[in-house]
XYZ file of C-alpha atoms in Angstrom:
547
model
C -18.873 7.938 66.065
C -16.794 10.518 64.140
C -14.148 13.143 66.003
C -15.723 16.561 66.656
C -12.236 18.288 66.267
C -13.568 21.695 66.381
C -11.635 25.045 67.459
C -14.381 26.238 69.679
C -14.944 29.772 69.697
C -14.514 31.311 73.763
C -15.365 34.778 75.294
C -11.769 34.414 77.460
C -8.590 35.634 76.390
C -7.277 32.405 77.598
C -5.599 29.171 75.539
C -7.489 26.141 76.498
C -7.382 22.666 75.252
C -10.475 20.936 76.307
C -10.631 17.173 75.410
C -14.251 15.221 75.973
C -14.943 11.096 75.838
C -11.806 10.776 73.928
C -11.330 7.512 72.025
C -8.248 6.583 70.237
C -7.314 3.366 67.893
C -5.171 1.789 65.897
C -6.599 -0.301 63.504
C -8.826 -2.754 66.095
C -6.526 -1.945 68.858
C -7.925 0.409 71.639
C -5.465 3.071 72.940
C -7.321 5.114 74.819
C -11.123 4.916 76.186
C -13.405 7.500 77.314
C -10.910 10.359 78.446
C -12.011 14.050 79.052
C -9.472 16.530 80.670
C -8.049 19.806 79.892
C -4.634 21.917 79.358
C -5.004 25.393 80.997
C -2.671 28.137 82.007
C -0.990 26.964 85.062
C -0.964 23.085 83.960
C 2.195 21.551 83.500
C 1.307 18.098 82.329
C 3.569 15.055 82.488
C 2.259 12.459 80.042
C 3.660 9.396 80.440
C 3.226 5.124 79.517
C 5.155 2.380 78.298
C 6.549 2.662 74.514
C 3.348 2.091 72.070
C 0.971 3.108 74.676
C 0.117 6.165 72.396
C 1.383 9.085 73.838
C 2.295 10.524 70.250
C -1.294 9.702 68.952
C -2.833 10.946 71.675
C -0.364 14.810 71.111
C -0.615 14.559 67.638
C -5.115 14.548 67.920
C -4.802 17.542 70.557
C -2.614 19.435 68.036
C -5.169 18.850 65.564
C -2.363 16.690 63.367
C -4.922 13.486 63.172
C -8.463 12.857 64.319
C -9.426 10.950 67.377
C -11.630 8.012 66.645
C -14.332 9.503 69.141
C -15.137 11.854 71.448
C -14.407 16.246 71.082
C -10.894 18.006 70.976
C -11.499 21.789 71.804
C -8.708 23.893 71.105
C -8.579 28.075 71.661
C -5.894 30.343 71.170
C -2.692 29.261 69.891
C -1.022 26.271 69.992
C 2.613 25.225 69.589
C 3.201 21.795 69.079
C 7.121 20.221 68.880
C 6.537 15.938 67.282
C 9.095 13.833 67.658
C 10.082 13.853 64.018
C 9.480 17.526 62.691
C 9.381 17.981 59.006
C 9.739 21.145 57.618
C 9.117 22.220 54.322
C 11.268 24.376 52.345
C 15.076 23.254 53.505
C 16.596 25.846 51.485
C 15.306 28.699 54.592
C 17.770 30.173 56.428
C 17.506 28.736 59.783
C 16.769 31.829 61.801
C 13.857 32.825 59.778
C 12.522 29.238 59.900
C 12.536 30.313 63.977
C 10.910 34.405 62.698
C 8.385 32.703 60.517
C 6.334 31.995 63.803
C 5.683 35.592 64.013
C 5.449 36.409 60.442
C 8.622 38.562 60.087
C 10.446 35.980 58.381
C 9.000 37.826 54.984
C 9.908 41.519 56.174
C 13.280 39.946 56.756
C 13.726 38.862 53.865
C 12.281 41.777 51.405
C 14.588 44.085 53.908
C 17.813 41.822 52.853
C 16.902 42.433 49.116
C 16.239 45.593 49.445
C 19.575 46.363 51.177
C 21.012 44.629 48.433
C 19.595 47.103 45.740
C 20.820 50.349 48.121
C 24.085 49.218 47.140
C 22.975 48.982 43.102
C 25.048 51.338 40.717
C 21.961 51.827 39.106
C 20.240 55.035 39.938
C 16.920 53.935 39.288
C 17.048 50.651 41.445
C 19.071 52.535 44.179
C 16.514 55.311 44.403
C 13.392 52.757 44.657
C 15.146 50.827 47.324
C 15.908 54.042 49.116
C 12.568 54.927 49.097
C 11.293 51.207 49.619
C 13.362 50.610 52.840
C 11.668 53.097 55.521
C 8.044 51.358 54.947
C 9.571 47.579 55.119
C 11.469 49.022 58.878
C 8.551 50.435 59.953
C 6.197 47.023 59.355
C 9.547 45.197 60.969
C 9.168 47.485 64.211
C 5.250 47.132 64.596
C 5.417 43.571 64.230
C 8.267 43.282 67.300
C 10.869 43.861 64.864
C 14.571 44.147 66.231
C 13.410 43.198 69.974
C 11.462 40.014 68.515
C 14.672 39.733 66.386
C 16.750 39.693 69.878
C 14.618 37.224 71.705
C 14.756 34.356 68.986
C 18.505 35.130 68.933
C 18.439 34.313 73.029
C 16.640 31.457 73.243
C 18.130 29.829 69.879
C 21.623 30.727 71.920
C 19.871 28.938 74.663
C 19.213 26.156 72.697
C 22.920 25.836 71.223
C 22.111 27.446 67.948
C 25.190 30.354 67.723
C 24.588 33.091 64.683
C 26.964 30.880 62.471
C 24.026 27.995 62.472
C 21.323 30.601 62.391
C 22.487 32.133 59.134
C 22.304 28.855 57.273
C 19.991 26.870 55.186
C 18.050 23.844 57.360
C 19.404 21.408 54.193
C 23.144 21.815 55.480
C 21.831 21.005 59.210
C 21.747 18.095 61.261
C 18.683 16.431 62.283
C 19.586 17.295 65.644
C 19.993 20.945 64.919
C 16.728 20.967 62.804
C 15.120 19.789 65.475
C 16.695 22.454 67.859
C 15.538 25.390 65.480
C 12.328 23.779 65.435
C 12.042 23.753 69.220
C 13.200 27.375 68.828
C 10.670 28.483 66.550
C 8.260 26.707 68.743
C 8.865 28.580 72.258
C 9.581 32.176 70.417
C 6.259 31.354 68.513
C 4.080 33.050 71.831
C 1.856 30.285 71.961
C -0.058 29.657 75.729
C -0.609 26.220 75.491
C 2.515 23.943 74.109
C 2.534 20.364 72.948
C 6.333 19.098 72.950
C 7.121 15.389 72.022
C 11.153 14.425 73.900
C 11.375 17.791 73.693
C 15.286 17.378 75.299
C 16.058 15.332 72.151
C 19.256 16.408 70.431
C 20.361 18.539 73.580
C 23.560 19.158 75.350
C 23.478 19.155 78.919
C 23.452 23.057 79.239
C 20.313 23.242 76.699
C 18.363 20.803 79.059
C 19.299 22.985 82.094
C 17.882 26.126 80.360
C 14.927 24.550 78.970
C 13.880 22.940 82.227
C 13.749 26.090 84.048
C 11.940 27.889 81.186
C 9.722 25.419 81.774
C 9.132 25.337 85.259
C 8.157 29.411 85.010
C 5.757 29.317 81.953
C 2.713 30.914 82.521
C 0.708 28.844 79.715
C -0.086 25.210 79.790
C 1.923 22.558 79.002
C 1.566 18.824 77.597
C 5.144 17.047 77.485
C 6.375 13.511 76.868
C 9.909 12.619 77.962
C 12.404 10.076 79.350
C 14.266 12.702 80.830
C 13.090 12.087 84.779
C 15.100 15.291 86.229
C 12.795 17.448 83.152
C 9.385 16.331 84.597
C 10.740 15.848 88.368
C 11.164 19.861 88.211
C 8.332 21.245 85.812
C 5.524 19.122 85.751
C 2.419 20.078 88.609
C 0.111 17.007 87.154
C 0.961 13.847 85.511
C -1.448 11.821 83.235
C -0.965 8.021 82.940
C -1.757 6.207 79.794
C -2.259 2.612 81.162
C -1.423 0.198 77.571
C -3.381 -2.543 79.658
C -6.648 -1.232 80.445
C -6.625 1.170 77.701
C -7.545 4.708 80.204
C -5.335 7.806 81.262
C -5.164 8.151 85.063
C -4.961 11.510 85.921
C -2.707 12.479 89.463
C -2.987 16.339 90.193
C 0.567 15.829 92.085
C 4.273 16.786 90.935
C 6.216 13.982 89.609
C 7.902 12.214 93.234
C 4.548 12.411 94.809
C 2.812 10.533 91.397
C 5.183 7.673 91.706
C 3.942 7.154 95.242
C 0.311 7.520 94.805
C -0.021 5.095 91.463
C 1.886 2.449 93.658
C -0.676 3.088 96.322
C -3.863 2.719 93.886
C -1.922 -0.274 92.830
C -1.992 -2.415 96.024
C -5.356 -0.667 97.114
C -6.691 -2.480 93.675
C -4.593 -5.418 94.368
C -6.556 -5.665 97.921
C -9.804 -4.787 96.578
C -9.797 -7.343 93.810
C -8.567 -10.217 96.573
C -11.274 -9.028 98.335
C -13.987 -9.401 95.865
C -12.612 -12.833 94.497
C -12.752 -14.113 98.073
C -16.246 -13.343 98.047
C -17.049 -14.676 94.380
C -15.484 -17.772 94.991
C -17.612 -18.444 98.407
C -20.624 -17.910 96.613
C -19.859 -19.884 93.850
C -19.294 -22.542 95.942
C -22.307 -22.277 98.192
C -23.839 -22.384 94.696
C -22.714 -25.626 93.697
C -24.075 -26.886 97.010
C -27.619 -25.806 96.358
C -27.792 -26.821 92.788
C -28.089 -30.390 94.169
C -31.650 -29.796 95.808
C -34.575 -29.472 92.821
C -36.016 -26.675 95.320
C -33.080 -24.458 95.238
C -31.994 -24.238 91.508
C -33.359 -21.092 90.996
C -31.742 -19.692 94.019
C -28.488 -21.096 93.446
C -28.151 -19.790 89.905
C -29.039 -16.839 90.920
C -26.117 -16.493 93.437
C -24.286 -17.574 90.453
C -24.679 -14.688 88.520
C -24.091 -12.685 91.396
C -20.683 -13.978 91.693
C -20.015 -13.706 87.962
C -21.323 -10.183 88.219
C -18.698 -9.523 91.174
C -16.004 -10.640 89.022
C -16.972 -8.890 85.703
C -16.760 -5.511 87.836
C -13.293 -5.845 89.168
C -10.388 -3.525 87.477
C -7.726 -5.701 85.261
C -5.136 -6.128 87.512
C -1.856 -4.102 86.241
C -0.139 -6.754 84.404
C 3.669 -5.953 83.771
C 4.223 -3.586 81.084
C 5.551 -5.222 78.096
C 9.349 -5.229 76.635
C 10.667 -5.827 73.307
C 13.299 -8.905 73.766
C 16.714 -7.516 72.194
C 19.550 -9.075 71.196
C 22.097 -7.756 68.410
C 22.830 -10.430 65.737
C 25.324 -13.010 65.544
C 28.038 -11.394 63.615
C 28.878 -13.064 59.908
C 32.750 -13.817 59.671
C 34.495 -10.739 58.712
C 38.557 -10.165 57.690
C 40.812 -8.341 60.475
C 39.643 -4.658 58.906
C 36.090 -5.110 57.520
C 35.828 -0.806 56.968
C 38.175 1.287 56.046
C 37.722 5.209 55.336
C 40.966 7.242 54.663
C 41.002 11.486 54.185
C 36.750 12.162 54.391
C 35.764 15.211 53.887
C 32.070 17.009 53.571
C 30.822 20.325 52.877
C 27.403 21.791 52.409
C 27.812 24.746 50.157
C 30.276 27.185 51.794
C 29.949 25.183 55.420
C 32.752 23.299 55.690
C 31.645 19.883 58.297
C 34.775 18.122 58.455
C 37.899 17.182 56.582
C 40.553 14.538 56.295
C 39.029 12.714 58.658
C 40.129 8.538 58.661
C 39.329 5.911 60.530
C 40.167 1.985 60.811
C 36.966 -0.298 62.369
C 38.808 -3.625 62.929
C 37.114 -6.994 63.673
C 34.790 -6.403 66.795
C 36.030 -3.222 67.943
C 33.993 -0.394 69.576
C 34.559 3.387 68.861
C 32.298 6.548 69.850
C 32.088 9.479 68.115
C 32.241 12.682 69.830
C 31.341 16.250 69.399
C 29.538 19.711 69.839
C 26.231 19.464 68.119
C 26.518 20.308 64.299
C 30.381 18.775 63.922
C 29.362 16.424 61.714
C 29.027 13.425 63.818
C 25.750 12.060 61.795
C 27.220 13.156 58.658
C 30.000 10.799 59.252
C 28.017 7.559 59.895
C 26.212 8.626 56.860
C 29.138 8.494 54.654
C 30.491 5.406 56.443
C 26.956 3.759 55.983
C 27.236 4.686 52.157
C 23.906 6.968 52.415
C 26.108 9.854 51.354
C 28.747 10.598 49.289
C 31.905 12.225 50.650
C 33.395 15.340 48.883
C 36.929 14.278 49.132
C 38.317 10.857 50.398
C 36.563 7.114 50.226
C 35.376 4.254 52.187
C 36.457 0.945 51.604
C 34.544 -2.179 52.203
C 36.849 -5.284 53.935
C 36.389 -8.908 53.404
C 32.817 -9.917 54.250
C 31.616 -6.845 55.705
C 27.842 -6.659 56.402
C 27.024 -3.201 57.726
C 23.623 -2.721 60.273
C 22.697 1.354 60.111
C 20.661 3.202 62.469
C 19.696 6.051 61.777
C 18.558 8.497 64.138
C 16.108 10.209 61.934
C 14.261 6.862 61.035
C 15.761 7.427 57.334
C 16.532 3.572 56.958
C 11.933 3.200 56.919
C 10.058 3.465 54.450
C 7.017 5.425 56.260
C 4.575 4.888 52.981
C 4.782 0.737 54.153
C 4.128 -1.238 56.891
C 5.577 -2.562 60.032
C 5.346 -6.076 58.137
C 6.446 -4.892 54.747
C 9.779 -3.117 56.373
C 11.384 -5.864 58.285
C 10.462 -8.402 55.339
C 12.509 -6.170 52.578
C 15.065 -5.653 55.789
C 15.500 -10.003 55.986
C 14.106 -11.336 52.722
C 15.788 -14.923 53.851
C 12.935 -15.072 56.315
C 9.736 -16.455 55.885
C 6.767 -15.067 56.446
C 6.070 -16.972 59.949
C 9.889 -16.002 61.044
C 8.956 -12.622 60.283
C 6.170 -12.231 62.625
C 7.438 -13.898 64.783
C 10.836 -11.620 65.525
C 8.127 -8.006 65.091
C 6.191 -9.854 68.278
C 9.369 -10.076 69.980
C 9.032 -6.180 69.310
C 5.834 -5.886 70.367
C 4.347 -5.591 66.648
C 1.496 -8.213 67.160
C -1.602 -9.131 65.018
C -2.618 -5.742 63.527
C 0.015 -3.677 64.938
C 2.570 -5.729 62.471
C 0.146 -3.842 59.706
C 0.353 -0.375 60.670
C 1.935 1.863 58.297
C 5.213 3.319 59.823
C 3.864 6.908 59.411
C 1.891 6.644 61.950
C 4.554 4.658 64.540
C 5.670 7.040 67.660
C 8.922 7.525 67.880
C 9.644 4.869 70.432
C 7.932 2.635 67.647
C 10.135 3.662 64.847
C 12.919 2.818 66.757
C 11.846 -0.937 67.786
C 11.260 -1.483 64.270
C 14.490 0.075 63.183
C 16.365 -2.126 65.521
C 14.642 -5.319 64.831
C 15.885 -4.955 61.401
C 19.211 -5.017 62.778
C 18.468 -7.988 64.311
C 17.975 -9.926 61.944
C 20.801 -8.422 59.824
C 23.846 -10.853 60.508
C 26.104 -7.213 59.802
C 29.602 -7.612 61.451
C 29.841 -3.706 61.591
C 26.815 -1.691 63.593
C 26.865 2.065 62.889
C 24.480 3.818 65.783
C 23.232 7.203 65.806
C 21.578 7.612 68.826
C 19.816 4.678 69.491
C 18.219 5.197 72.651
C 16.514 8.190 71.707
C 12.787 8.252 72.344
C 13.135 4.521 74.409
C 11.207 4.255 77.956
C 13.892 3.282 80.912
C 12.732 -0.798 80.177
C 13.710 -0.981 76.138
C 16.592 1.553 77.164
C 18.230 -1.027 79.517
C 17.177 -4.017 76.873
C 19.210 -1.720 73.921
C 21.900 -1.225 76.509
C 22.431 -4.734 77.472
C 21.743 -6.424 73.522
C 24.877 -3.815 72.680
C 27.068 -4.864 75.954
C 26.639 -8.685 74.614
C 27.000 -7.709 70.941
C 29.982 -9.998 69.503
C 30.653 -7.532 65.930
C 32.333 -4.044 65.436
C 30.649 -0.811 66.625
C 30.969 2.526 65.636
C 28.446 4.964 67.615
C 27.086 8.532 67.830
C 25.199 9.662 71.534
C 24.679 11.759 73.772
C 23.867 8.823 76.520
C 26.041 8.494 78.946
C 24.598 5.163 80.063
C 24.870 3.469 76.489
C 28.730 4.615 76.292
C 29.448 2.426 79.686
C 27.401 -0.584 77.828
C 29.425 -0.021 74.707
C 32.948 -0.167 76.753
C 34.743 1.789 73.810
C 38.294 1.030 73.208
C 38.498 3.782 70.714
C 37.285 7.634 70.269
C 37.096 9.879 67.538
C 36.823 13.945 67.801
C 35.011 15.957 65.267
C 35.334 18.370 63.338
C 39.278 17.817 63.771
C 39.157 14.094 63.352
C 41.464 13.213 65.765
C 41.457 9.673 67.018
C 42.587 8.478 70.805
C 42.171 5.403 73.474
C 39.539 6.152 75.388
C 39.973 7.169 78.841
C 37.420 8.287 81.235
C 38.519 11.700 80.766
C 36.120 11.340 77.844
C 32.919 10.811 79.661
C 33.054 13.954 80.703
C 32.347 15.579 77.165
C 29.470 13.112 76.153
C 26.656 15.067 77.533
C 27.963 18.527 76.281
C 28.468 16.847 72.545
């Protein structure tokens, strides 16, 4: 039956997401069966599963983004919700009132700049009116929160790594990681009681993290969060619910995160015992029923114990089978000359923000060189240019002898999200047929009608096992990797790690993952904005988490 996605209307003051028989599929694929639970003030919700489990689908039908296939969503009072891949609409706002537009004082703001703008008019007429015009515009700026709201968006975006210099410019001339920062911004200054956030620590440095954990762990709403960050849900969360891909139901544990892990492995071998139990059982009365079946008199009885047995069986929980990983491995490199990229003097500007200049740098055959810096120094921007996505304002890049470049792009850019699963990796290796190309998605856990989901719908943990299939079955000699293990449970995460440890070709990477640097074993580093270029030394690992 049809989604009742309702806001129901309540006599409390009090934000409630109330979710009833909830059903969610993909295609013929079951996600989720039967689930009913709700967010209240108080719960801090850990939701976790394997990658493709659907943790996104399941936030995205509680935001009210997408219907569930059955079952009621309730939602009452407001509702901030943070997806993995926000998109927001107009890039040319200035990035703090992106943050005030939560609270509606993004349009005061901006009728008070203009109309500070005509104060200073030579013209009598427009000076006067503005004059006049300003004391009403302050006055709707104060009773809506005004300068204090004004203050508290300018802490927590602090908080968040976004300084007055990033605030004051347009979201087209930020990073995807910084977008995604004033997003999360907007987001917690929005007031909302109950909040949805999707790898909410995405994009962070090590200090944002901090602050956001213990913002979290003293929020009077509710809370629903998904994230690979284990310290993050080890302090905040007070409940965790567990989407189990194999049997297709959430297990609910009303227990912090240490005393969760404990429990599910108890349930685990109390199933394990149960079901040895109850085949022990079956399997005597099957055979008992065999006996009788060879006396006329007895038939009746002995199928009857028959169907007991079957009925036994048929009752018993699927055993956990082992959650599911996609088999990596980087390709074999194509032959390459000694220097197969080249860039000499880059430089990129967005308007009057200046990102980087002069900046050069030699990838020779099989080498492996991190990028580091603070969030916003252009460290994406680079790989763009080098990747040929953008163009540089100053400078070029020059293509060696056989060069084959693999991209990843941390944003998904390198998708096209109005085609499918299928459709992407065939345009990605048009050399392979049809049967090669299902097979190497199955090795990415894109089987049967998964392989024809469009990729707007794919989680982010999806997007990225697609993205990096396609890079599989490249052949590039140079990798470019922005962030690669972002929105990966620990399992792929240690399959990306070790593909890139055994990975023959050149590297050039961008993360903020301490773990993948120590797979990558860089020889080289580069510094932005400055563009310096050094060995690397250990000294280095230091500044990986803070970049």
């Amino acid at each position: 039956m049809p989604a009742d996605n309702t806001v129901g209307e309540r006599s409390e003051e009090t934000s409630v997401i109330t979710a009833h028989d909830v059903e969610l599929r993909v295609g013929v694929r079951v996600l989720l069966e039967r689930a009913s639970f709700r967010i209240a003030p108080g719960d801090r919700i850990g939701l976790v599963g394997r990658n493709g489990a659907g943790k996104t689908t399941l936030t995205r039908a509680l935001a009210g983004e997408s219907q569930a296939t059955a079952g009621q969503i309730i939602r009452s009072g407001d509702v901030g919700y943070l997806p993995q891949d926000p998109r927001t609409g107009d890039l040319d706002v200035l990035a703090l009132d992106r943050i005030l537009s939560a609270r509606g004082l993004d349009e005061i703001v901006r009728l008070m700049r203009e109309t500070e703008g005509a104060m200073a008019s030579a013209d009598d007429a427009t000076r006067d009116a503005a004059l006049e015009r300003y004391p009403r515009l302050e006055s709707r700026f104060t009773a809506a929160g005004g300068y204090a709201a004004e203050s508290e968006a300018g802490r927590i975006s602090a908080n968040l790594g976004l300084d007055e210099r990033i605030l004051s410019q347009p979201l087209r001339t930020l990073s995807g990681g910084q977008r995604r920062r004033v997003e999360l911004a907007r987001i917690l200054f929005s007031g909302a009681e109950t909040l949805l956030l999707d790898e909410p620590t995405n994009h962070l440095d090590a200090d944002s993290v901090v602050w956001l954990r213990d913002y979290l762990a003293t929020f009077p709403g509710g809370f629903l969060v998904i994230s690979h960050d284990v310290d993050l849900v080890r302090k905040t969360v007070n409940k965790v619910f567990h989407l189990d891909a194999n049997r297709a139901e959430m297990d609910q544990y009303h227990l912090g995160w240490d005393a969760y892990l404990l429990q599910r492995e108890t349930d685990e071998r109390r199933r394990k015992r149960e079901r040895l139990n109850v085949e022990k059982k079956a399997t005597v009365l099957l055979a008992q029923a065999d006996k009788m079946r060879a006396k006329a008199t007895k038939a009746t009885a002995a199928q009857n114990m028959a169907r007991r047995a079957e009925k036994m069986l048929a009752g018993l929980e699927a055993e956990r089978a082992s959650d599911k990983v996609a088999h990596l491995r980087f390709p074999d490199p194509a032959p390459c000359g000694k220097t197969p990229l080249t860039a000499t003097g880059l430089s990129k500007s967005y308007g009057s923000l200046e990102v980087f200049t002069d900046v050069d740098l030699a990838v020779d055959k099989g080498s492996r060189v991190v990028i580091l810096g603070f969030n916003g120094a252009g460290k994406t921007t680079l790989l763009r240019l080098l990747a040929g996505v953008e163009e540089a304002d100053t400078g070029e890049v020059v293509p060696g002898h056989g060069l084959k470049l693999g991209y990843y792009a941390q944003e998904h850019e390198t998708l096209d999200a109005s085609r499918t699963v299928v459709e992407n990796l065939r345009t990605a290796a048009p050399h392979l047929t049809d049967t090669q190309v299902r097979s190497v998605l199955g090795s990415f856990l894109f089987s049967g009608d998964d392989a024809n989901k469009p990729v707007r719908v794919l989680s982010g943990g999806e997007k990225t096992r697609l993205a990096l299939a396609a890079l599989v079955v490249s052949s590039a000699n140079v990798l470019l990797l922005d962030e690669p293990t972002n929105n990966l449970d620990p399992a792929s995460r240690a399959e990306v790690l070790s593909a890139l440890h055994g990975y023959a070709g050149a590297v050039v990477m961008v993360t903020h993952d301490e773990g993948a640097v120590a797979a990558l074993a860089p020889q080289r580093v580069v510094l932005l904005p400055d563009g310096d270029e050094d060995l690397w030394n250990d000294s280095y690992a230091d500044l990986i988490s803070l970049a």
